[in-house]
Coordinates of C-alpha atoms in Angstrom, one line a residue:
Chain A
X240 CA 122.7 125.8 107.5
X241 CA 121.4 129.1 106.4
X242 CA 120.8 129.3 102.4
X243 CA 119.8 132.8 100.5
X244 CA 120.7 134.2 97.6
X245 CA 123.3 137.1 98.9
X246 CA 121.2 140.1 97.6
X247 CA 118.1 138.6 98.7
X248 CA 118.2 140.4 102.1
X249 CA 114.8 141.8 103.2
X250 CA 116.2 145.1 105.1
X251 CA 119.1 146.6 105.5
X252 CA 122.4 145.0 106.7
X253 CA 122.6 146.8 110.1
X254 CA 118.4 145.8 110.7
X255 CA 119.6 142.1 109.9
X256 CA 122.5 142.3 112.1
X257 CA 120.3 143.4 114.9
X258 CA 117.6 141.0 114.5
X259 CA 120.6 138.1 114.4
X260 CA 121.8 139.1 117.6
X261 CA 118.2 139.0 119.3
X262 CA 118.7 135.1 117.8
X263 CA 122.3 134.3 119.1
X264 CA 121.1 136.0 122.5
X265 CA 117.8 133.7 122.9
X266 CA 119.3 130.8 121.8
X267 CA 122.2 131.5 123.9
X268 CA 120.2 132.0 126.6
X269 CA 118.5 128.8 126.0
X270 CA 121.7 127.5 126.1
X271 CA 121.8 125.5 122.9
X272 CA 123.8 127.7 121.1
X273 CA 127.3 126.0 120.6
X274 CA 128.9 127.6 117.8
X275 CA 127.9 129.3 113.9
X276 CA 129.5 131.9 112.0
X277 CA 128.6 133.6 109.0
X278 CA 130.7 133.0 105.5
X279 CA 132.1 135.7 103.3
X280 CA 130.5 136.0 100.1
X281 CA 130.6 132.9 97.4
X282 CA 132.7 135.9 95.3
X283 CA 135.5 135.0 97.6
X284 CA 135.4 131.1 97.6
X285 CA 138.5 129.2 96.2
X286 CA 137.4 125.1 95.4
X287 CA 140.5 122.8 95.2
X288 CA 140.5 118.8 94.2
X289 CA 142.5 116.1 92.7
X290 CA 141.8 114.9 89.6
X291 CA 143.6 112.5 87.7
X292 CA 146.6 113.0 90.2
X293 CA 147.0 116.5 89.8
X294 CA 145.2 119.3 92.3
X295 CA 142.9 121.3 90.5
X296 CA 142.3 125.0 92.1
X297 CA 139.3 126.3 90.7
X298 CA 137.7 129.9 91.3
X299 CA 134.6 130.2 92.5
X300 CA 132.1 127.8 94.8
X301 CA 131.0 123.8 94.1
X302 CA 128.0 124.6 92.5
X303 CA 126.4 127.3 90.9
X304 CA 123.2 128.2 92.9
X305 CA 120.8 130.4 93.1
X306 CA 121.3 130.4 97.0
X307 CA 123.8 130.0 98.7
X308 CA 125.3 128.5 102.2
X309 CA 125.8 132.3 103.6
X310 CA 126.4 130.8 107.3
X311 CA 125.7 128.0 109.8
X312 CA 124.6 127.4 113.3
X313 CA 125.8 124.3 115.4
X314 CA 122.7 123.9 117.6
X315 CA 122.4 121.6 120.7
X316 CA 119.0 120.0 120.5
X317 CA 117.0 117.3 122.4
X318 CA 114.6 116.4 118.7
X319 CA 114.0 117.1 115.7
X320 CA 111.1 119.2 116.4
X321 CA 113.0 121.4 118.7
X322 CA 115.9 122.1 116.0
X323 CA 113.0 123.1 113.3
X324 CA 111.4 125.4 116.3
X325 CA 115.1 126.8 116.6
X326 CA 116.0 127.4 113.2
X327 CA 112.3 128.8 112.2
X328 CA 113.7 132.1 114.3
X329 CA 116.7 132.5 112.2
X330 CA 116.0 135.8 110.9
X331 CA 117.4 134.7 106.9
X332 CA 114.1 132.3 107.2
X333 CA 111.6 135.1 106.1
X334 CA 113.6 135.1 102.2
X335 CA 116.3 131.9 102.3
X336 CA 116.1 128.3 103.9
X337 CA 116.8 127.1 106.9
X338 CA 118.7 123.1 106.4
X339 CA 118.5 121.0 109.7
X340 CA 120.6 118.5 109.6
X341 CA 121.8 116.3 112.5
X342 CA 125.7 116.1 113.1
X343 CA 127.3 112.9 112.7
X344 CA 128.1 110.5 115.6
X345 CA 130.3 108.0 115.4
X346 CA 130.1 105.3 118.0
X347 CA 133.4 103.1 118.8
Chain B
X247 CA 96.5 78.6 113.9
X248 CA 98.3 80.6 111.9
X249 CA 94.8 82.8 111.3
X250 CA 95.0 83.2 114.9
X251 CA 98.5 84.3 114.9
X252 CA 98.2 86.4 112.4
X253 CA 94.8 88.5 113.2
X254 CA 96.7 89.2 116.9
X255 CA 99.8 90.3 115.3
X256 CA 97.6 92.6 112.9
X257 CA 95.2 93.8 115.9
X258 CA 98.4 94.5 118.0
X259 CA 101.4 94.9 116.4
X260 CA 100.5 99.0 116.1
X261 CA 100.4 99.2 120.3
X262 CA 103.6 96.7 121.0
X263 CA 105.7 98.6 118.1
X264 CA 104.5 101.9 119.8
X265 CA 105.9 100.6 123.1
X266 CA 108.6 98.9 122.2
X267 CA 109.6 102.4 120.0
X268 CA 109.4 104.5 122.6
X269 CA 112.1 102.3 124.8
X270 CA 114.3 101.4 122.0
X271 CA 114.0 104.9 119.9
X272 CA 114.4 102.6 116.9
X273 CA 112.0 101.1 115.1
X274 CA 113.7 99.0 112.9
X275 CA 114.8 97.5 116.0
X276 CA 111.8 97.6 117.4
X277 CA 110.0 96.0 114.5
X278 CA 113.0 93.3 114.4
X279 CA 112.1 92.4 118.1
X280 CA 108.5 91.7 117.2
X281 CA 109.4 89.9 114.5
X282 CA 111.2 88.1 116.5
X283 CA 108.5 87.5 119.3
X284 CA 105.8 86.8 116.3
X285 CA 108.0 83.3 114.4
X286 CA 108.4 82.1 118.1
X287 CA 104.9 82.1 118.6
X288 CA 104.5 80.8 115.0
X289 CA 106.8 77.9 116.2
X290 CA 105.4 77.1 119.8
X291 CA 102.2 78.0 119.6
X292 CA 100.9 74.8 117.1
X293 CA 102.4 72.5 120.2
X294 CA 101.6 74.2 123.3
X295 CA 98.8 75.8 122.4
X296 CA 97.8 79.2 122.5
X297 CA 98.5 80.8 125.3
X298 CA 95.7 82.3 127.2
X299 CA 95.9 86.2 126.4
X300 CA 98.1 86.1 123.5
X301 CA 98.6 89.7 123.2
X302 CA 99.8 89.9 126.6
X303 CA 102.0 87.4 125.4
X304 CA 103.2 89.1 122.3
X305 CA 103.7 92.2 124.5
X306 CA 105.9 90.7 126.7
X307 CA 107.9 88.3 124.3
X308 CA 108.6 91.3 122.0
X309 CA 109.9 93.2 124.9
X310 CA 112.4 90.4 125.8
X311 CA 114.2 90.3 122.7
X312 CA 114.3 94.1 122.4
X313 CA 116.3 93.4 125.5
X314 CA 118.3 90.8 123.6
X315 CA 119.0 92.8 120.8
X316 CA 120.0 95.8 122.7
X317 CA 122.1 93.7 125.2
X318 CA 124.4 93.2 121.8
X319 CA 124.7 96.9 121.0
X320 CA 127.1 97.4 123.9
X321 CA 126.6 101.3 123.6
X322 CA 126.3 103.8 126.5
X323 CA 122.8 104.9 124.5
X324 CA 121.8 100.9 124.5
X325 CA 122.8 100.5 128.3
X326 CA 120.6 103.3 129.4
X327 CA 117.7 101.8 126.8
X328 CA 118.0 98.3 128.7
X329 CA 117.6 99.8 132.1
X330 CA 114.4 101.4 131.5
X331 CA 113.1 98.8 129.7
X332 CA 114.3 96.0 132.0
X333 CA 112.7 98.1 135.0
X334 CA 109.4 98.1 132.7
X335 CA 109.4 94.9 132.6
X336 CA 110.1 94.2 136.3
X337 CA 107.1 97.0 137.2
X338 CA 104.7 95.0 134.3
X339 CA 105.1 91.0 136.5
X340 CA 105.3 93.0 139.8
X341 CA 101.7 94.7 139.8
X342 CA 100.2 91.6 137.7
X343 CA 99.3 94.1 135.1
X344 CA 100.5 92.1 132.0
X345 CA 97.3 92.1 130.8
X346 CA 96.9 95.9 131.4
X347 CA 98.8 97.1 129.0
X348 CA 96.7 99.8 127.2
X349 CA 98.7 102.4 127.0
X350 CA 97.1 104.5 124.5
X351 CA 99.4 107.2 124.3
X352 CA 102.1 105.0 123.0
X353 CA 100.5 104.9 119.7
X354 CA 99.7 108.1 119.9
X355 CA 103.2 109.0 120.0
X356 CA 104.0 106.8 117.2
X357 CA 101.4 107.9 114.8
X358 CA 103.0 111.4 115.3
X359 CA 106.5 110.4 114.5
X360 CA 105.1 108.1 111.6
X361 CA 103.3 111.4 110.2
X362 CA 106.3 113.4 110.8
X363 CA 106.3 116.7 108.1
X364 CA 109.6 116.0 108.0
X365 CA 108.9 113.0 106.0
X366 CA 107.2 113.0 102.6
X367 CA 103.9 112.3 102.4
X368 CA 104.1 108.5 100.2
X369 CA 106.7 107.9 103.2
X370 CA 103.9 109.0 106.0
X371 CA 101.3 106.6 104.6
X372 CA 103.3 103.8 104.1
X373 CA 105.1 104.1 107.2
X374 CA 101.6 103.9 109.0
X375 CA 100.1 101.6 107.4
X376 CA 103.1 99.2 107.7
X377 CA 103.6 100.0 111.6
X378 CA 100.1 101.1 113.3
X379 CA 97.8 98.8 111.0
X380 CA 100.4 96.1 111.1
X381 CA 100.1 95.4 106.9
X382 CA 103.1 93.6 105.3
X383 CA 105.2 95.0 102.7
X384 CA 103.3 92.6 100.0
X385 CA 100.0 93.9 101.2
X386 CA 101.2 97.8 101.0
X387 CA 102.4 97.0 97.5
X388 CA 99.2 95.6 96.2
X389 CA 97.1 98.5 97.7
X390 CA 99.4 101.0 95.5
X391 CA 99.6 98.9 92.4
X392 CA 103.6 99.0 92.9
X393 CA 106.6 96.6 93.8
X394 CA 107.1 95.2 96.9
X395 CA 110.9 96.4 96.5
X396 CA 109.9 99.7 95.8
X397 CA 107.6 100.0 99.1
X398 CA 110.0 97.8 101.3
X399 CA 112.6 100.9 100.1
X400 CA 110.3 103.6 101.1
X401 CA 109.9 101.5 104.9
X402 CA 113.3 101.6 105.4
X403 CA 114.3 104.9 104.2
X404 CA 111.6 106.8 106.3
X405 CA 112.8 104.7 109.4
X406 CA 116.6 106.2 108.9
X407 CA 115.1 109.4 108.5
X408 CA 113.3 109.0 111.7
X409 CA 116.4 107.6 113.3
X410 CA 119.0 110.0 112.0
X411 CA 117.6 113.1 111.7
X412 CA 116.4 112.9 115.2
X413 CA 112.4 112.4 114.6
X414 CA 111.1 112.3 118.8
X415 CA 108.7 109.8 119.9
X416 CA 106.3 111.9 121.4
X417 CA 103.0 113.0 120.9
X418 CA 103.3 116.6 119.6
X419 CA 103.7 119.5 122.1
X420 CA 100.3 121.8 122.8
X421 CA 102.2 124.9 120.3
X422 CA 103.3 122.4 117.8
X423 CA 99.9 120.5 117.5
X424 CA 97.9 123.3 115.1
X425 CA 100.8 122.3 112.7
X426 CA 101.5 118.4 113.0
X427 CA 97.7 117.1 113.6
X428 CA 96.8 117.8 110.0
X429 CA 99.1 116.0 108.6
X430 CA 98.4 112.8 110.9
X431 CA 94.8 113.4 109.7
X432 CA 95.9 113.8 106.2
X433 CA 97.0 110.1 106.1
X434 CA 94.5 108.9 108.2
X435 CA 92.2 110.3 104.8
X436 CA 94.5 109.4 102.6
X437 CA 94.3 105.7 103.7
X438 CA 90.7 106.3 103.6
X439 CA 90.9 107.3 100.1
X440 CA 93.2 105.0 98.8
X441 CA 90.5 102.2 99.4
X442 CA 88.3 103.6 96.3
X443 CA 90.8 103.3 94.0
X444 CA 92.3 99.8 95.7
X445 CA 91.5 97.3 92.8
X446 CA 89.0 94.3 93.8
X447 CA 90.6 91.2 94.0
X448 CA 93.5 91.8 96.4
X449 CA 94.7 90.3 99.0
X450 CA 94.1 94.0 101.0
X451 CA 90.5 94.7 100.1
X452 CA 88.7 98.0 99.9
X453 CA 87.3 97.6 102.8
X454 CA 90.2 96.7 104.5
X455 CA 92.5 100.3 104.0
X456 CA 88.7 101.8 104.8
X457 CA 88.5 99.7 108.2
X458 CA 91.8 101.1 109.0
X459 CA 91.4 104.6 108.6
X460 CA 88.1 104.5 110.9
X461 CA 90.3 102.2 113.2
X462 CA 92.9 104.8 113.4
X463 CA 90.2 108.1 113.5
X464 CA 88.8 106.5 116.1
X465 CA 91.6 106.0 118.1
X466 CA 92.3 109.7 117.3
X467 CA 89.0 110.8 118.8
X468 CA 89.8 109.0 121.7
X469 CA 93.2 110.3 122.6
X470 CA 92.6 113.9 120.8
X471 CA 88.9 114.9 120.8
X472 CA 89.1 118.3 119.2
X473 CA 87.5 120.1 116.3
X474 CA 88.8 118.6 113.1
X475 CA 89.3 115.0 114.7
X476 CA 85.8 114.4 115.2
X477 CA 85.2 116.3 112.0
X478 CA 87.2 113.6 109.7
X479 CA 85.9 110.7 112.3
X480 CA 82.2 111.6 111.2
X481 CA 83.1 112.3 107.3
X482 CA 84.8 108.9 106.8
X483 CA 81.6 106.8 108.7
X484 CA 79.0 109.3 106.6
X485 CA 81.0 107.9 103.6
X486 CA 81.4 104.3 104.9
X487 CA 77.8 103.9 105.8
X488 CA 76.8 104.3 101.9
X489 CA 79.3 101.8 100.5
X490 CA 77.0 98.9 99.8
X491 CA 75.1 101.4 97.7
X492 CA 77.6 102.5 95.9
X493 CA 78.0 99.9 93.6
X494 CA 75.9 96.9 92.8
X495 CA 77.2 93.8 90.6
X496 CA 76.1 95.1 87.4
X497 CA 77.0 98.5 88.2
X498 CA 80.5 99.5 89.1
X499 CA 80.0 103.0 90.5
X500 CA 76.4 104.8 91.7
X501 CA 76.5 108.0 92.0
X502 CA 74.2 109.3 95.4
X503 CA 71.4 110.7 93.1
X504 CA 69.9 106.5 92.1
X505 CA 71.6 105.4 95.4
X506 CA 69.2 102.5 97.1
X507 CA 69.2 104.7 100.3
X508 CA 67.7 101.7 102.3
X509 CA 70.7 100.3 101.7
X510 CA 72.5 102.8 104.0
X511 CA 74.3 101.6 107.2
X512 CA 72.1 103.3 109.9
X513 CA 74.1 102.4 112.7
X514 CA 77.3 103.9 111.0
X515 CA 75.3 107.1 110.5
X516 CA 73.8 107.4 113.7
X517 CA 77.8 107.2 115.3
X518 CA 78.7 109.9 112.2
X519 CA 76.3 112.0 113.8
X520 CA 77.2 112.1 117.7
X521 CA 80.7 113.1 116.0
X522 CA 79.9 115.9 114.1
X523 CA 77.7 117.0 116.7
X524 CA 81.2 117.0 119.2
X525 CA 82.6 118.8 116.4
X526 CA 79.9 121.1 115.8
X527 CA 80.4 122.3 119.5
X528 CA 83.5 123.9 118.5
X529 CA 83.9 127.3 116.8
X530 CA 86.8 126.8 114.5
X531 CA 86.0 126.0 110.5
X532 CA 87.3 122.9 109.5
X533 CA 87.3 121.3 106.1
X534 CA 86.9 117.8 107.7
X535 CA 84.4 119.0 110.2
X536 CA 82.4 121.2 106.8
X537 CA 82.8 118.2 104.4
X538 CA 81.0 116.0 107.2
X539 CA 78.2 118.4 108.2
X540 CA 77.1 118.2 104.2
X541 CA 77.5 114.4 104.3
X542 CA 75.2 114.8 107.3
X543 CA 72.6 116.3 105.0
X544 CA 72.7 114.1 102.3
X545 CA 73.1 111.1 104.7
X546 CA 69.8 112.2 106.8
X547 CA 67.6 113.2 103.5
X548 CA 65.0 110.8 102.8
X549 CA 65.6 111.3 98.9
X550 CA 67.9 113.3 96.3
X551 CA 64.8 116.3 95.7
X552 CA 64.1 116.1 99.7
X553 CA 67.8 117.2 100.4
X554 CA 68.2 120.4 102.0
X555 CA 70.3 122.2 99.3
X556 CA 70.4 125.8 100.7
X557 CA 72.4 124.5 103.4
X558 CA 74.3 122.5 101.9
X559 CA 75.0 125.0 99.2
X560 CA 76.3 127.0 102.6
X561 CA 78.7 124.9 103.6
X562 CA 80.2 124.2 100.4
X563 CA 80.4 128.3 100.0
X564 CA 82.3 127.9 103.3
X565 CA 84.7 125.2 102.2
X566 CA 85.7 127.3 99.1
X567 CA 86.4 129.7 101.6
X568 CA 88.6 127.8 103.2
X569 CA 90.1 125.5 100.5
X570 CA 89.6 127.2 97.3
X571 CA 89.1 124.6 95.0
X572 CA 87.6 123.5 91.2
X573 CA 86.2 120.2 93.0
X574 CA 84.9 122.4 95.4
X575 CA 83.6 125.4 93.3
X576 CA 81.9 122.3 90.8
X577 CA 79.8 121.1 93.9
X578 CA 79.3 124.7 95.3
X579 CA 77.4 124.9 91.8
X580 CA 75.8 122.1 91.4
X581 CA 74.5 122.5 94.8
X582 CA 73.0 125.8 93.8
X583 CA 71.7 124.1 90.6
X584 CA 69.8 121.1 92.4
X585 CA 68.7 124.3 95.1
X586 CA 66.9 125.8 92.1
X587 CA 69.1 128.5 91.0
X588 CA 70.2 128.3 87.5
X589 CA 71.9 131.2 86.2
X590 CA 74.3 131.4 88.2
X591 CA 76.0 128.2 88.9
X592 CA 76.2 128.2 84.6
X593 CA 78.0 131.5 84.9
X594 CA 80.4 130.2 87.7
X595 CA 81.2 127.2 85.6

């Protein structure tokens, strides 16, 4: 999960773009990549919830943050240390954070 | 009986946990199976005796109820877990080579994942301690003057972090190693360290966490031999060699200037120096390696005026360098002080 404030952006949008693709193409490459996508900006986010019985609609994000989730990767690692290695190329690294987290499996 | 039991569990409990981790990729389960394996012995030792190599023993009976355990998963991950163990096992009475067992790159592996960065630092040492030196929760918590709750807590969170978040069981890869060795010598020092300010009187004794740490640098500079390893090997002996002049009964702490130096542990000193000469033989600046080289100097000086304080004042102008520091910018000066120079070690401070 890639979290950066959304001016925070070391060069411009097309040089970022670029240097994403160089990612998607190695990791692709490598074969781990599975899915990701970039989110639109948290201007454009909508929360909804129920409270008390009723369905609240609320706009703007969760949680006011400095940095935000701008976009995610769904990465097909063997360890830990090889997700880290993975996500320390992700471009947004050099001014955000990268958040590895492991996805849930549920065992019947 | 029970002495016996328990100095084997505490001398092996670090290499069977490291084996039985790697199979099992668990180490709660892992340390459950050992558990297991250690009341059994608890039980049949006192009536049928020891048995003849009782690590062996503890080895194998640990092993058979990871099987057990596993065999009640019923997962596709467990199945394939059981048949690499169970062919271990078959391999192990096949080639008579139960008592064969040193493996040291199992613990290797586990010190890495214990000292994962991924885990916090308080989680790191615990975890270590509790797993390669074998401790107990009780004796963990008395070392850190805290609850047995609160470390038993700590245990069991940093295993589901190891678990969950995908922690490997393997030594760290060539690239990786320049970033994950210092923080498995970090705790290896920190457990060092923790025995000066270990109260007297407990169960786990300063000497105790001290014995560790050397135990587990050791075991380091066996598997690892590089730069830094030998570096902290060497620093924590240097240290270790002076304890029983550190303090006397009347006197809680000596500082090295009125240290007895006859007192010093020659033998430790002598094994200090052959490490930092291995380290020496390597270019790269260390702060282990640095901070055992001036050890060296004080521990080979026949008095406090007879020490070579240019040199050292060197290689604590080196350490800043590398670790700028007040602690170390204080001894830089003092160093230059006791070398003669007075000026300006007052203007530094």
């Amino acid at each position: 999960m890639i979290y950066a404030g959304e001016d925070q952006d070391d060069v411009d949008m097309q040089t970022l773009m670029a240097q994403y693709q160089v990612f998607d193409d190695q990791a692709g490459e490598a074969g781990v990549l599975i899915g990701g996508n970039a989110l639109e900006a948290v201007s454009t986010a909508t929360s909804v919830r129920l409270r008390g019985g009723q369905s609240e609609l609320i706009d703007g994000p969760f949680a006011e943050t400095k940095e935000q989730l701008g976009g995610y990767y769904l990465l097909e690692c063997k360890d830990l240390d090889e997700a880290l290695g993975w996500a320390a190329k992700i471009p947004s690294e050099r001014y955000g954070t990268i958040e590895v987290r492991p996805v849930m499996v549920f065992e019947d | 009986m029970k002495d016996c039991l328990a100095r084997i569990f505490r001398a092996e409990s670090g290499q069977v946990l490291a084996s039985l981790a790697c199979f099992s990729r668990d180490l709660q389960l892992a340390e459950d199976a050992l558990q297991d394996a250690s009341e059994q012995g608890s039980k049949k030792w006192p009536e049928h005796g020891v048995p003849e190599n009782p690590s062996a023993w503890l080895h194998l009976e640990a092993k058979r109820k990871l099987i057990d355990k596993l065999r009640q998963q019923h997962t596709q991950q467990s199945q394939q877990k059981l048949q690499l163990i169970e062919q271990s096992l078959y391999m192990q009475s096949d080639s008579t080579a139960e008592t064969d067992y040193e493996v040291p790159d199992e613990r290797l592996r586990l010190i890495f994942t214990c000292c994962h960065p991924a885990l916090n630092e308080v989680a790191q040492v615990v975890l270590t301690l509790r797993t390669l030196c074998g401790l107990d929760v009780r004796e963990i918590a008395r070392a850190y003057l805290t609850s047995e709750t609160t470390i038993g807590q700590r245990i069991t969170r940093a295993k589901k972090k190891i678990r969950d978040a995908g922690i490997s069981y393997e030594v760290a890869k060539a690239e990786q190693l320049r970033f994950r060795l210092p923080s498995v010598l970090k705790v290896i020092y920190l457990i060092y360290n923790e025995s000066y300010s270990a109260f007297e009187g407990q169960t786990l004794t300063r000497q105790d966490l001290a014995n560790e740490a050397i135990r587990l640098s050791l075991l380091m500079v066996k598997l690892i031999p590089t730069s830094e390893v030998f570096g902290l090997a060497a620093l924590m002996l240097f240290h270790d060699a002076r304890r029983s002049s550190r303090s006397s009964l009347t006197d809680p702490y000596i500082p090295l200037e009125q240290q007895n130096r006859n007192l010093w542990d020659q033998a430790k000193i002598e094994q200090a120096n052959a490490f930092i000469h291995q380290a020496l033989k390597y270019q790269e600046r260390g702060s282990y390696k640095i901070q055992a080289a001036i050890s060296a100097l004080h521990s080979g000086a026949k008095s406090w005026c007879a020490t070579d304080w240019p040199q050292i004042q060197l290689l604590y102008m080196s350490l800043l360098q590398l670790h700028p520091s007040p602690v170390v910018a204080l001894n830089l000066a003092i160093a230059m002080a006791n070398g003669g120079q007075l000026s300006k070690p007052m203007k530094m401070l």
